[in-house]
mmCIF file of C-alpha atoms and ligand atoms in Angstrom:
data_model
loop_
_atom_site.group_PDB
_atom_site.id
_atom_site.type_symbol
_atom_site.label_atom_id
_atom_site.label_comp_id
_atom_site.label_asym_id
_atom_site.label_seq_id
_atom_site.Cartn_x
_atom_site.Cartn_y
_atom_site.Cartn_z
ATOM 1 C CA MET Y 1456 39.621 -24.983 -38.326
ATOM 2 C CA GLN Y 1457 38.558 -27.851 -37.155
ATOM 3 C CA HIS Y 1458 41.273 -29.456 -35.437
ATOM 4 C CA LEU Y 1459 41.662 -25.484 -33.470
ATOM 5 C CA MET Y 1460 40.112 -25.524 -29.934
ATOM 6 C CA ASN Y 1461 36.664 -24.305 -29.867
ATOM 7 C CA THR Y 1462 38.220 -20.827 -27.215
ATOM 8 C CA TYR Y 1463 36.805 -17.967 -30.418
ATOM 9 C CA GLY Y 1464 33.602 -17.173 -32.408
ATOM 10 C CA ARG Y 1465 36.232 -16.365 -35.213
ATOM 11 C CA LEU Y 1466 34.974 -13.954 -38.013
ATOM 12 C CA PRO Y 1467 34.792 -15.438 -41.038
ATOM 13 C CA VAL Y 1468 37.971 -13.129 -42.466
ATOM 14 C CA ALA Y 1469 41.635 -13.449 -43.227
ATOM 15 C CA PHE Y 1470 44.173 -11.368 -43.133
ATOM 16 C CA GLU Y 1471 47.808 -11.622 -45.373
ATOM 17 C CA ARG Y 1472 49.600 -8.360 -45.316
ATOM 18 C CA GLY Y 1473 48.676 -4.886 -43.635
ATOM 19 C CA GLU Y 1474 50.391 -1.421 -43.320
ATOM 20 C CA GLY Y 1475 50.070 1.822 -41.465
ATOM 21 C CA VAL Y 1476 46.969 1.176 -40.088
ATOM 22 C CA TRP Y 1477 45.208 -0.587 -43.023
ATOM 23 C CA VAL Y 1478 45.253 -4.446 -43.673
ATOM 24 C CA TRP Y 1479 43.752 -6.606 -46.623
ATOM 25 C CA ASP Y 1480 41.904 -10.020 -46.248
ATOM 26 C CA THR Y 1481 42.910 -12.937 -48.898
ATOM 27 C CA ASN Y 1482 40.264 -11.647 -51.260
ATOM 28 C CA GLY Y 1483 41.931 -8.415 -51.257
ATOM 29 C CA LYS Y 1484 39.526 -6.562 -49.522
ATOM 30 C CA ARG Y 1485 41.016 -3.630 -48.197
ATOM 31 C CA TYR Y 1486 40.231 -2.294 -44.238
ATOM 32 C CA LEU Y 1487 40.372 0.550 -41.885
ATOM 33 C CA ASP Y 1488 41.597 -1.135 -38.661
ATOM 34 C CA ALA Y 1489 40.260 0.500 -36.100
ATOM 35 C CA LEU Y 1490 41.537 -2.142 -33.972
ATOM 36 C CA SER Y 1491 44.909 -2.928 -33.850
ATOM 37 C CA GLY Y 1492 44.822 -6.438 -32.779
ATOM 38 C CA ILE Y 1493 43.435 -5.024 -29.833
ATOM 39 C CA ALA Y 1494 45.248 -2.695 -28.878
ATOM 40 C CA VAL Y 1495 48.658 -4.257 -29.654
ATOM 41 C CA THR Y 1496 49.899 -3.146 -33.660
ATOM 42 C CA GLY Y 1497 49.546 0.625 -31.996
ATOM 43 C CA LEU Y 1498 52.733 1.451 -34.263
ATOM 44 C CA GLY Y 1499 50.425 -0.397 -37.227
ATOM 45 C CA HIS Y 1500 51.921 -2.654 -39.660
ATOM 46 C CA ALA Y 1501 54.008 -3.816 -40.913
ATOM 47 C CA HIS Y 1502 56.430 -0.343 -39.480
ATOM 48 C CA PRO Y 1503 59.461 -0.524 -40.936
ATOM 49 C CA LYS Y 1504 61.576 0.706 -37.534
ATOM 50 C CA VAL Y 1505 59.940 -3.005 -35.811
ATOM 51 C CA VAL Y 1506 60.516 -5.177 -38.907
ATOM 52 C CA ARG Y 1507 64.154 -4.021 -39.492
ATOM 53 C CA ALA Y 1508 65.053 -4.686 -35.800
ATOM 54 C CA ILE Y 1509 63.139 -7.472 -35.589
ATOM 55 C CA ALA Y 1510 65.158 -9.286 -38.728
ATOM 56 C CA ASP Y 1511 67.870 -7.910 -38.205
ATOM 57 C CA GLN Y 1512 68.203 -9.736 -34.640
ATOM 58 C CA ALA Y 1513 66.630 -12.675 -35.548
ATOM 59 C CA GLY Y 1514 69.884 -13.208 -37.618
ATOM 60 C CA ARG Y 1515 71.647 -12.872 -34.803
ATOM 61 C CA ILE Y 1516 70.166 -14.468 -32.230
ATOM 62 C CA ILE Y 1517 66.566 -14.845 -31.817
ATOM 63 C CA HIS Y 1518 66.795 -16.448 -28.251
ATOM 64 C CA ALA Y 1519 69.659 -17.613 -24.945
ATOM 65 C CA SER Y 1520 67.486 -18.075 -22.374
ATOM 66 C CA ASN Y 1521 67.394 -15.845 -18.544
ATOM 67 C CA LEU Y 1522 70.368 -18.570 -17.649
ATOM 68 C CA TYR Y 1523 72.427 -16.207 -18.906
ATOM 69 C CA GLN Y 1524 73.147 -12.319 -19.452
ATOM 70 C CA ILE Y 1525 70.625 -10.613 -22.018
ATOM 71 C CA PRO Y 1526 72.178 -6.978 -23.232
ATOM 72 C CA GLU Y 1527 68.456 -6.162 -24.704
ATOM 73 C CA GLN Y 1528 66.132 -6.805 -22.395
ATOM 74 C CA GLU Y 1529 68.609 -5.210 -19.836
ATOM 75 C CA ARG Y 1530 68.642 -1.775 -22.315
ATOM 76 C CA LEU Y 1531 64.351 -2.627 -22.863
ATOM 77 C CA GLY Y 1532 64.370 -2.876 -19.064
ATOM 78 C CA ASP Y 1533 66.429 0.314 -18.450
ATOM 79 C CA LYS Y 1534 63.900 1.797 -21.310
ATOM 80 C CA LEU Y 1535 61.191 1.340 -19.207
ATOM 81 C CA ALA Y 1536 62.232 2.619 -16.107
ATOM 82 C CA ALA Y 1537 63.494 5.606 -17.368
ATOM 83 C CA LEU Y 1538 59.464 6.468 -18.982
ATOM 84 C CA SER Y 1539 58.341 5.263 -16.285
ATOM 85 C CA GLY Y 1540 60.142 5.723 -13.000
ATOM 86 C CA MET Y 1541 59.831 2.167 -11.762
ATOM 87 C CA ASP Y 1542 63.466 0.520 -10.393
ATOM 88 C CA ARG Y 1543 63.119 -3.326 -12.413
ATOM 89 C CA ALA Y 1544 60.926 -4.354 -14.716
ATOM 90 C CA PHE Y 1545 60.040 -9.123 -15.097
ATOM 91 C CA PHE Y 1546 59.778 -9.759 -18.671
ATOM 92 C CA CYS Y 1547 56.998 -12.408 -20.346
ATOM 93 C CA ASN Y 1548 55.343 -12.943 -22.865
ATOM 94 C CA SER Y 1549 51.445 -11.797 -22.185
ATOM 95 C CA GLY Y 1550 48.883 -9.512 -20.304
ATOM 96 C CA CYS Y 1551 47.313 -11.700 -17.670
ATOM 97 C CA GLU Y 1552 52.193 -14.130 -17.094
ATOM 98 C CA ALA Y 1553 52.279 -10.131 -16.113
ATOM 99 C CA ASN Y 1554 49.772 -9.716 -13.383
ATOM 100 C CA GLU Y 1555 50.218 -13.564 -12.557
ATOM 101 C CA ALA Y 1556 53.778 -11.827 -11.828
ATOM 102 C CA ALA Y 1557 52.484 -9.490 -9.508
ATOM 103 C CA ILE Y 1558 50.080 -10.929 -7.869
ATOM 104 C CA LYS Y 1559 53.052 -13.392 -6.982
ATOM 105 C CA LEU Y 1560 55.296 -10.463 -6.118
ATOM 106 C CA ALA Y 1561 51.738 -9.111 -3.862
ATOM 107 C CA ARG Y 1562 51.538 -12.977 -1.630
ATOM 108 C CA LEU Y 1563 55.543 -12.634 -1.345
ATOM 109 C CA HIS Y 1564 55.308 -9.254 -0.033
ATOM 110 C CA GLY Y 1565 52.774 -10.061 2.345
ATOM 111 C CA HIS Y 1566 54.443 -13.219 3.548
ATOM 112 C CA HIS Y 1567 57.898 -11.078 4.614
ATOM 113 C CA LYS Y 1568 55.429 -8.753 5.870
ATOM 114 C CA GLY Y 1569 54.016 -11.446 7.893
ATOM 115 C CA ILE Y 1570 50.908 -11.586 6.350
ATOM 116 C CA GLU Y 1571 49.786 -16.051 5.815
ATOM 117 C CA GLN Y 1572 46.947 -15.682 4.325
ATOM 118 C CA PRO Y 1573 47.823 -12.068 1.775
ATOM 119 C CA VAL Y 1574 44.562 -10.924 0.437
ATOM 120 C CA ILE Y 1575 44.558 -8.671 -2.914
ATOM 121 C CA VAL Y 1576 41.982 -6.028 -3.962
ATOM 122 C CA VAL Y 1577 40.263 -5.703 -7.227
ATOM 123 C CA MET Y 1578 37.979 -4.379 -9.303
ATOM 124 C CA GLU Y 1579 34.164 -5.010 -10.132
ATOM 125 C CA LYS Y 1580 34.294 -5.091 -14.174
ATOM 126 C CA ALA Y 1581 38.033 -5.415 -14.054
ATOM 127 C CA PHE Y 1582 40.233 -8.212 -16.916
ATOM 128 C CA HIS Y 1583 42.777 -9.161 -15.887
ATOM 129 C CA GLY Y 1584 43.443 -12.523 -18.379
ATOM 130 C CA ARG Y 1585 42.731 -16.246 -18.419
ATOM 131 C CA THR Y 1586 45.114 -18.144 -16.854
ATOM 132 C CA MET Y 1587 43.596 -19.303 -12.724
ATOM 133 C CA ALA Y 1588 45.091 -16.454 -11.063
ATOM 134 C CA THR Y 1589 43.674 -13.837 -13.586
ATOM 135 C CA LEU Y 1590 40.264 -14.953 -13.544
ATOM 136 C CA SER Y 1591 40.236 -14.991 -10.670
ATOM 137 C CA ALA Y 1592 40.974 -11.777 -10.355
ATOM 138 C CA THR Y 1593 38.493 -10.642 -13.210
ATOM 139 C CA GLY Y 1594 35.606 -8.978 -12.171
ATOM 140 C CA SER Y 1595 33.360 -11.267 -14.550
ATOM 141 C CA ARG Y 1596 31.621 -14.174 -14.385
ATOM 142 C CA LYS Y 1597 31.560 -15.271 -17.928
ATOM 143 C CA VAL Y 1598 35.461 -15.534 -18.208
ATOM 144 C CA GLN Y 1599 35.285 -16.919 -14.045
ATOM 145 C CA ALA Y 1600 32.175 -19.361 -14.325
ATOM 146 C CA GLY Y 1601 32.889 -23.421 -15.016
ATOM 147 C CA PHE Y 1602 36.292 -22.238 -13.850
ATOM 148 C CA GLU Y 1603 35.770 -23.277 -9.764
ATOM 149 C CA PRO Y 1604 37.718 -23.297 -7.934
ATOM 150 C CA LEU Y 1605 38.428 -19.990 -8.249
ATOM 151 C CA LEU Y 1606 41.917 -19.260 -6.540
ATOM 152 C CA SER Y 1607 41.117 -17.285 -3.109
ATOM 153 C CA GLY Y 1608 42.295 -14.628 -2.016
ATOM 154 C CA PHE Y 1609 40.835 -11.172 -3.315
ATOM 155 C CA SER Y 1610 38.440 -8.949 -2.117
ATOM 156 C CA ARG Y 1611 36.666 -7.622 -4.738
ATOM 157 C CA VAL Y 1612 34.458 -4.102 -4.242
ATOM 158 C CA PRO Y 1613 33.123 -1.326 -7.227
ATOM 159 C CA TYR Y 1614 35.180 0.515 -10.205
ATOM 160 C CA ASN Y 1615 35.748 4.214 -8.197
ATOM 161 C CA ASP Y 1616 33.696 3.447 -5.882
ATOM 162 C CA ARG Y 1617 36.624 5.586 -2.465
ATOM 163 C CA GLU Y 1618 34.046 4.340 0.474
ATOM 164 C CA ALA Y 1619 33.945 0.792 -0.932
ATOM 165 C CA LEU Y 1620 37.678 1.243 -0.254
ATOM 166 C CA GLU Y 1621 37.851 2.696 3.202
ATOM 167 C CA HIS Y 1622 35.403 0.126 3.999
ATOM 168 C CA VAL Y 1623 37.823 -2.613 2.984
ATOM 169 C CA ALA Y 1624 40.787 -0.416 4.794
ATOM 170 C CA ALA Y 1625 38.777 -0.296 8.138
ATOM 171 C CA ASN Y 1626 37.813 -4.282 8.071
ATOM 172 C CA ASN Y 1627 40.694 -6.437 6.744
ATOM 173 C CA ARG Y 1628 43.717 -6.691 8.305
ATOM 174 C CA GLN Y 1629 45.222 -9.177 5.889
ATOM 175 C CA VAL Y 1630 45.260 -7.196 2.255
ATOM 176 C CA VAL Y 1631 48.737 -6.552 0.891
ATOM 177 C CA ALA Y 1632 47.526 -4.881 -2.304
ATOM 178 C CA VAL Y 1633 45.404 -3.020 -4.772
ATOM 179 C CA LEU Y 1634 45.244 -4.199 -8.513
ATOM 180 C CA VAL Y 1635 43.575 -1.763 -11.039
ATOM 181 C CA GLU Y 1636 43.489 -1.046 -14.533
ATOM 182 C CA PRO Y 1637 43.820 2.576 -14.765
ATOM 183 C CA LEU Y 1638 40.678 2.740 -17.496
ATOM 184 C CA GLN Y 1639 38.736 -0.829 -17.748
ATOM 185 C CA GLY Y 1640 39.147 -2.233 -20.937
ATOM 186 C CA GLU Y 1641 37.715 -5.318 -21.815
ATOM 187 C CA GLY Y 1642 35.257 -3.101 -18.805
ATOM 188 C CA GLY Y 1643 33.272 -1.154 -21.177
ATOM 189 C CA VAL Y 1644 36.589 1.535 -21.214
ATOM 190 C CA GLN Y 1645 35.120 2.939 -18.417
ATOM 191 C CA VAL Y 1646 37.062 6.340 -16.722
ATOM 192 C CA PRO Y 1647 37.495 6.693 -13.442
ATOM 193 C CA ASP Y 1648 36.378 10.595 -11.779
ATOM 194 C CA GLU Y 1649 39.554 12.926 -11.642
ATOM 195 C CA GLY Y 1650 41.475 12.044 -8.327
ATOM 196 C CA TYR Y 1651 40.871 8.174 -8.643
ATOM 197 C CA LEU Y 1652 43.716 7.381 -8.897
ATOM 198 C CA ARG Y 1653 45.344 9.589 -6.508
ATOM 199 C CA PHE Y 1654 42.753 8.093 -3.955
ATOM 200 C CA LEU Y 1655 44.127 4.638 -4.450
ATOM 201 C CA ARG Y 1656 47.721 5.469 -4.132
ATOM 202 C CA ALA Y 1657 46.865 7.629 -1.305
ATOM 203 C CA ILE Y 1658 45.171 5.207 0.639
ATOM 204 C CA CYS Y 1659 47.724 2.441 -0.393
ATOM 205 C CA ASP Y 1660 50.350 4.365 1.258
ATOM 206 C CA ARG Y 1661 48.108 4.367 4.741
ATOM 207 C CA GLN Y 1662 47.496 1.650 4.559
ATOM 208 C CA GLY Y 1663 51.079 -0.437 3.068
ATOM 209 C CA TRP Y 1664 49.923 -1.538 0.443
ATOM 210 C CA LEU Y 1665 51.225 -1.397 -2.689
ATOM 211 C CA LEU Y 1666 49.497 -0.413 -5.586
ATOM 212 C CA MET Y 1667 49.428 -2.504 -9.355
ATOM 213 C CA VAL Y 1668 48.334 -0.964 -11.842
ATOM 214 C CA ASP Y 1669 46.857 -3.347 -15.547
ATOM 215 C CA GLU Y 1670 48.609 -1.447 -17.874
ATOM 216 C CA VAL Y 1671 48.368 -3.814 -19.638
ATOM 217 C CA GLN Y 1672 45.583 -2.317 -22.487
ATOM 218 C CA SER Y 1673 46.096 1.534 -21.412
ATOM 219 C CA GLY Y 1674 49.547 1.784 -21.215
ATOM 220 C CA MET Y 1675 52.479 2.178 -23.964
ATOM 221 C CA GLY Y 1676 50.767 5.739 -25.132
ATOM 222 C CA ARG Y 1677 47.531 4.612 -26.085
ATOM 223 C CA THR Y 1678 45.928 6.960 -24.038
ATOM 224 C CA GLY Y 1679 48.752 10.332 -24.365
ATOM 225 C CA ARG Y 1680 50.987 9.364 -21.578
ATOM 226 C CA TRP Y 1681 53.078 6.922 -22.189
ATOM 227 C CA PHE Y 1682 51.281 4.736 -19.186
ATOM 228 C CA ALA Y 1683 47.391 6.127 -17.843
ATOM 229 C CA HIS Y 1684 48.026 6.599 -14.445
ATOM 230 C CA GLN Y 1685 50.455 9.405 -15.431
ATOM 231 C CA HIS Y 1686 48.081 11.759 -16.106
ATOM 232 C CA ALA Y 1687 47.101 11.475 -12.509
ATOM 233 C CA GLY Y 1688 50.835 12.122 -11.906
ATOM 234 C CA ILE Y 1689 51.004 9.275 -9.444
ATOM 235 C CA VAL Y 1690 54.033 6.747 -9.569
ATOM 236 C CA PRO Y 1691 51.970 3.274 -8.447
ATOM 237 C CA ASP Y 1692 54.280 0.202 -6.657
ATOM 238 C CA VAL Y 1693 53.454 -2.578 -10.239
ATOM 239 C CA MET Y 1694 52.733 -1.766 -13.242
ATOM 240 C CA THR Y 1695 52.313 -4.690 -15.576
ATOM 241 C CA LEU Y 1696 52.590 -4.272 -19.551
ATOM 242 C CA ALA Y 1697 51.919 -6.541 -22.931
ATOM 243 C CA LYS Y 1698 49.525 -6.120 -25.538
ATOM 244 C CA GLY Y 1699 51.280 -2.542 -27.226
ATOM 245 C CA LEU Y 1700 54.338 -2.969 -25.882
ATOM 246 C CA GLY Y 1701 56.470 -5.529 -28.908
ATOM 247 C CA ASN Y 1702 54.116 -4.497 -31.414
ATOM 248 C CA GLY Y 1703 52.222 -7.501 -32.297
ATOM 249 C CA MET Y 1704 55.794 -9.561 -31.007
ATOM 250 C CA PRO Y 1705 54.443 -11.156 -27.335
ATOM 251 C CA ILE Y 1706 56.074 -9.727 -24.931
ATOM 252 C CA GLY Y 1707 55.231 -8.646 -21.696
ATOM 253 C CA ALA Y 1708 56.356 -6.701 -18.405
ATOM 254 C CA CYS Y 1709 56.217 -6.889 -14.829
ATOM 255 C CA LEU Y 1710 57.761 -3.046 -13.422
ATOM 256 C CA ALA Y 1711 58.164 -2.285 -9.801
ATOM 257 C CA HIS Y 1712 59.187 0.708 -7.692
ATOM 258 C CA GLY Y 1713 60.628 1.249 -3.907
ATOM 259 C CA PRO Y 1714 60.858 -1.944 -2.351
ATOM 260 C CA ALA Y 1715 58.380 -4.265 -4.502
ATOM 261 C CA ALA Y 1716 61.567 -3.760 -7.070
ATOM 262 C CA ASP Y 1717 63.583 -6.155 -4.341
ATOM 263 C CA VAL Y 1718 60.670 -8.488 -3.298
ATOM 264 C CA PHE Y 1719 61.739 -11.296 -5.324
ATOM 265 C CA THR Y 1720 64.961 -13.409 -5.663
ATOM 266 C CA PRO Y 1721 66.547 -16.057 -7.751
ATOM 267 C CA GLY Y 1722 64.257 -18.902 -7.620
ATOM 268 C CA LYS Y 1723 60.581 -17.234 -6.669
ATOM 269 C CA HIS Y 1724 60.161 -16.927 -10.793
ATOM 270 C CA GLY Y 1725 60.483 -17.067 -14.111
ATOM 271 C CA SER Y 1726 59.993 -17.036 -17.320
ATOM 272 C CA THR Y 1727 61.398 -19.429 -20.439
ATOM 273 C CA PHE Y 1728 61.035 -17.016 -23.055
ATOM 274 C CA GLY Y 1729 60.282 -13.697 -21.019
ATOM 275 C CA GLY Y 1730 62.742 -11.041 -22.904
ATOM 276 C CA ASN Y 1731 64.165 -12.842 -25.473
ATOM 277 C CA PRO Y 1732 66.941 -11.239 -27.772
ATOM 278 C CA LEU Y 1733 64.096 -11.239 -30.505
ATOM 279 C CA ALA Y 1734 61.240 -9.833 -28.125
ATOM 280 C CA SER Y 1735 62.905 -7.003 -26.233
ATOM 281 C CA ALA Y 1736 64.564 -5.842 -29.752
ATOM 282 C CA ALA Y 1737 61.261 -5.529 -30.822
ATOM 283 C CA ALA Y 1738 60.315 -3.352 -27.952
ATOM 284 C CA LEU Y 1739 62.775 -1.771 -28.025
ATOM 285 C CA ALA Y 1740 62.156 -0.622 -31.865
ATOM 286 C CA THR Y 1741 59.128 -0.019 -29.990
ATOM 287 C CA LEU Y 1742 59.704 2.473 -27.892
ATOM 288 C CA GLU Y 1743 61.678 3.852 -29.848
ATOM 289 C CA ALA Y 1744 59.680 4.590 -32.345
ATOM 290 C CA ILE Y 1745 56.574 6.072 -30.617
ATOM 291 C CA GLU Y 1746 59.054 8.651 -28.786
ATOM 292 C CA SER Y 1747 60.907 9.873 -32.240
ATOM 293 C CA GLU Y 1748 57.470 10.614 -33.714
ATOM 294 C CA GLY Y 1749 55.602 11.779 -31.393
ATOM 295 C CA LEU Y 1750 53.213 9.037 -30.672
ATOM 296 C CA LEU Y 1751 51.809 10.179 -27.227
ATOM 297 C CA GLU Y 1752 50.948 13.662 -28.691
ATOM 298 C CA ASN Y 1753 49.831 12.138 -31.633
ATOM 299 C CA ALA Y 1754 47.308 9.804 -29.973
ATOM 300 C CA SER Y 1755 46.275 13.012 -27.584
ATOM 301 C CA ARG Y 1756 45.228 15.132 -30.415
ATOM 302 C CA VAL Y 1757 43.899 12.445 -33.121
ATOM 303 C CA GLY Y 1758 41.583 10.709 -30.163
ATOM 304 C CA GLY Y 1759 40.738 13.955 -29.475
ATOM 305 C CA LEU Y 1760 39.454 14.738 -33.243
ATOM 306 C CA ILE Y 1761 37.419 11.122 -32.993
ATOM 307 C CA ARG Y 1762 36.195 11.907 -30.016
ATOM 308 C CA ALA Y 1763 34.845 15.463 -31.218
ATOM 309 C CA GLY Y 1764 33.983 14.666 -34.854
ATOM 310 C CA LEU Y 1765 31.813 11.103 -33.254
ATOM 311 C CA GLY Y 1766 30.136 13.742 -31.139
ATOM 312 C CA GLU Y 1767 28.755 16.542 -33.779
ATOM 313 C CA ARG Y 1768 27.358 12.650 -35.840
ATOM 314 C CA LEU Y 1769 25.714 11.326 -32.683
ATOM 315 C CA SER Y 1770 25.185 12.972 -30.360
ATOM 316 C CA GLY Y 1771 21.163 13.706 -30.076
ATOM 317 C CA VAL Y 1772 21.125 10.620 -31.467
ATOM 318 C CA PRO Y 1773 18.123 7.944 -29.528
ATOM 319 C CA GLY Y 1774 20.497 5.206 -28.129
ATOM 320 C CA VAL Y 1775 23.742 6.852 -28.543
ATOM 321 C CA LYS Y 1776 24.126 7.139 -24.157
ATOM 322 C CA GLN Y 1777 27.510 8.368 -23.755
ATOM 323 C CA ILE Y 1778 31.122 8.845 -25.663
ATOM 324 C CA ARG Y 1779 34.175 8.282 -23.609
ATOM 325 C CA GLY Y 1780 37.333 7.746 -23.355
ATOM 326 C CA LYS Y 1781 41.680 9.166 -23.139
ATOM 327 C CA GLY Y 1782 44.026 9.431 -26.300
ATOM 328 C CA LEU Y 1783 43.104 6.265 -28.747
ATOM 329 C CA MET Y 1784 40.890 4.456 -26.327
ATOM 330 C CA ILE Y 1785 37.876 5.484 -27.171
ATOM 331 C CA GLY Y 1786 34.189 3.571 -25.911
ATOM 332 C CA ILE Y 1787 30.626 4.543 -27.843
ATOM 333 C CA GLU Y 1788 27.707 2.747 -25.165
ATOM 334 C CA LEU Y 1789 24.728 3.207 -26.642
ATOM 335 C CA ASP Y 1790 21.488 1.508 -24.750
ATOM 336 C CA ARG Y 1791 21.101 -1.792 -26.327
ATOM 337 C CA PRO Y 1792 23.542 -4.702 -27.627
ATOM 338 C CA CYS Y 1793 25.583 -3.779 -30.482
ATOM 339 C CA GLY Y 1794 27.381 -6.844 -31.302
ATOM 340 C CA GLU Y 1795 26.663 -6.861 -34.984
ATOM 341 C CA LEU Y 1796 28.025 -3.886 -35.552
ATOM 342 C CA VAL Y 1797 31.320 -5.525 -35.524
ATOM 343 C CA THR Y 1798 30.016 -8.199 -38.554
ATOM 344 C CA ARG Y 1799 28.667 -4.616 -39.904
ATOM 345 C CA GLY Y 1800 32.294 -2.700 -39.315
ATOM 346 C CA LEU Y 1801 34.059 -5.876 -41.500
ATOM 347 C CA GLU Y 1802 31.316 -4.987 -44.551
ATOM 348 C CA ALA Y 1803 32.124 -1.680 -44.411
ATOM 349 C CA GLY Y 1804 35.919 -2.527 -44.424
ATOM 350 C CA LEU Y 1805 36.235 -1.305 -41.005
ATOM 351 C CA LEU Y 1806 37.529 -3.164 -38.055
ATOM 352 C CA ILE Y 1807 36.111 -2.352 -34.810
ATOM 353 C CA ASN Y 1808 35.344 -4.194 -31.608
ATOM 354 C CA VAL Y 1809 32.167 -4.673 -29.330
ATOM 355 C CA THR Y 1810 33.166 -4.720 -25.448
ATOM 356 C CA ALA Y 1811 30.704 -5.086 -22.360
ATOM 357 C CA ASP Y 1812 27.719 -6.280 -24.563
ATOM 358 C CA THR Y 1813 26.722 -2.916 -25.250
ATOM 359 C CA VAL Y 1814 30.687 -0.497 -25.688
ATOM 360 C CA VAL Y 1815 31.469 -0.206 -29.215
ATOM 361 C CA ARG Y 1816 35.566 -0.446 -28.442
ATOM 362 C CA LEU Y 1817 38.698 1.501 -30.741
ATOM 363 C CA LEU Y 1818 41.450 1.180 -30.119
ATOM 364 C CA PRO Y 1819 43.626 2.151 -33.188
ATOM 365 C CA ALA Y 1820 47.379 2.513 -33.750
ATOM 366 C CA LEU Y 1821 48.633 6.006 -32.007
ATOM 367 C CA ILE Y 1822 49.908 6.784 -35.775
ATOM 368 C CA LEU Y 1823 47.224 7.405 -37.182
ATOM 369 C CA GLN Y 1824 46.480 10.466 -38.672
ATOM 370 C CA PRO Y 1825 43.948 13.610 -39.056
ATOM 371 C CA ARG Y 1826 42.738 12.348 -42.751
ATOM 372 C CA GLU Y 1827 42.154 8.383 -41.441
ATOM 373 C CA SER Y 1828 40.590 9.662 -38.664
ATOM 374 C CA ALA Y 1829 37.655 11.802 -40.545
ATOM 375 C CA GLU Y 1830 37.684 8.693 -42.327
ATOM 376 C CA LEU Y 1831 37.121 6.193 -39.577
ATOM 377 C CA VAL Y 1832 34.388 8.908 -37.776
ATOM 378 C CA GLU Y 1833 32.258 8.872 -41.201
ATOM 379 C CA ARG Y 1834 32.167 5.290 -41.485
ATOM 380 C CA LEU Y 1835 31.615 4.352 -37.722
ATOM 381 C CA ALA Y 1836 28.556 7.110 -37.339
ATOM 382 C CA ASP Y 1837 26.740 6.165 -40.223
ATOM 383 C CA LEU Y 1838 26.780 2.499 -39.248
ATOM 384 C CA ILE Y 1839 25.765 2.708 -35.177
ATOM 385 C CA ALA Y 1840 22.885 5.375 -36.889
ATOM 386 C CA THR Y 1841 22.323 3.007 -39.309
ATOM 387 C CA PHE Y 1842 22.005 -0.074 -36.643
ATOM 388 C CA LEU Y 1843 20.413 2.065 -34.186
ATOM 389 C CA ARG Y 1844 17.777 3.108 -37.340
ATOM 390 C CA ALA Y 1845 17.228 -0.148 -38.062
ATOM 391 C CA GLU Y 1846 16.445 -1.696 -34.004
ATOM 392 C CA ALA Y 1847 14.115 1.246 -34.076
ATOM 393 C CA LEU Y 1848 12.353 0.448 -37.269
ATOM 394 C CA ALA Y 1849 12.381 -3.549 -35.998
ATOM 395 C CA PRO Y 1850 12.277 -3.507 -32.041
ATOM 396 C CA ILE Y 1851 12.416 -7.246 -31.530
ATOM 397 C CA ALA Y 1852 15.816 -7.735 -33.304
ATOM 398 C CA GLY Y 1853 18.786 -8.139 -30.903
HETATM 399 C C1 PLP O 2668 44.198 -8.101 -22.635
HETATM 400 C C2 PLP O 2668 44.735 -7.782 -21.005
HETATM 401 C C3 PLP O 2668 44.636 -8.555 -20.247
HETATM 402 C C4 PLP O 2668 45.513 -9.674 -20.893
HETATM 403 O O1 PLP O 2668 46.502 -9.592 -21.593
HETATM 404 P P1 PLP O 2668 46.872 -11.746 -22.090
HETATM 405 O O2 PLP O 2668 48.293 -11.274 -23.667
HETATM 406 O O3 PLP O 2668 45.546 -11.583 -23.611
HETATM 407 O O4 PLP O 2668 47.724 -12.675 -21.471
HETATM 408 C C5 PLP O 2668 44.899 -7.948 -18.688
HETATM 409 N N1 PLP O 2668 44.542 -7.112 -18.836
HETATM 410 C C6 PLP O 2668 43.892 -6.225 -19.500
HETATM 411 C C7 PLP O 2668 43.402 -4.424 -18.840
HETATM 412 C C8 PLP O 2668 43.941 -6.494 -20.551
HETATM 413 O O5 PLP O 2668 43.995 -5.155 -21.011
#
């Protein structure tokens, strides 16, 4: 560890294997994985279809270069287009890279329209990544502090606030796009009002702005639809994906619809690894399994069971403010910082996460079965209730 840069405060545990929603650490202790490596392993660990696709592809060709045609990448583009209604995809290796592509696309689109200093509207509490452009787009001082000068060309409004965006529309002629998470993940699993995304679609249409949705966390079936914006019945101009796309094989995508799909021309953007045969094969197998195993329906149903179960167990417990989310993207907001629940979860054999200081976040695999979800509810409700009770007894802690 002394030879690793100090970018993470790592928990003292290492996992050596996994199967479905279960993982085992190097001491043989078993954990229920309710985090999926932060929304990555949607099919759980060691899914046979993904394992086979990776092994088969690795035995044929792992990497070729985007200087050549890549049939696996083309098939993946076709499949994602069919599922999303988008027209074209650019493949990269991560969420921040997918958002970098979207930001470059929006700026280029602006320049084509004669706007020389294009502005992208972004949201408070948004998270878009850690590269310079995406941390500048991110709405968190913690992410940005120390990395100034930030990139210019972003205008920030509160999430879920229609008036603030109308104000920008009335006052800023340089705006070319809105970049938004359909549900905010790192910001604390924030679910906007019914109709907010339709409002965004309408204002973007009216103003000639691109609507760019960051589905890096909320996409790939996580909320019970392929992509979370589909709950609102809209089609964005640009959508970014990563996390769950390759079930752990690093791959990201920036998809575009309509005129936005033709903004990039050769030489304007690229990636050495992006969409290579191995990553594309893993993503194709992931999409196929989500579809053939009915995992969108499962995510809705089991997510509902978890929210209802937690509601039953925790309603009326002082300190629990709200249980919210969609499908298997779930947040439990407490009235106090609760980071230590992560360590307590580890001790209890449960992998969870805390985001935005006070929100316990669950991102279990889409294959989670009702029996496993009941166990998750049981263990987590106990952890939270015990934590809140102990805090009440010793209010100096935390
Ligand atoms: C995780 C995340 C990113 C960044 O993805 P990386 O692969 O870590 O670069 C961007 N946007 C959202 C919404 C995310 O949740």
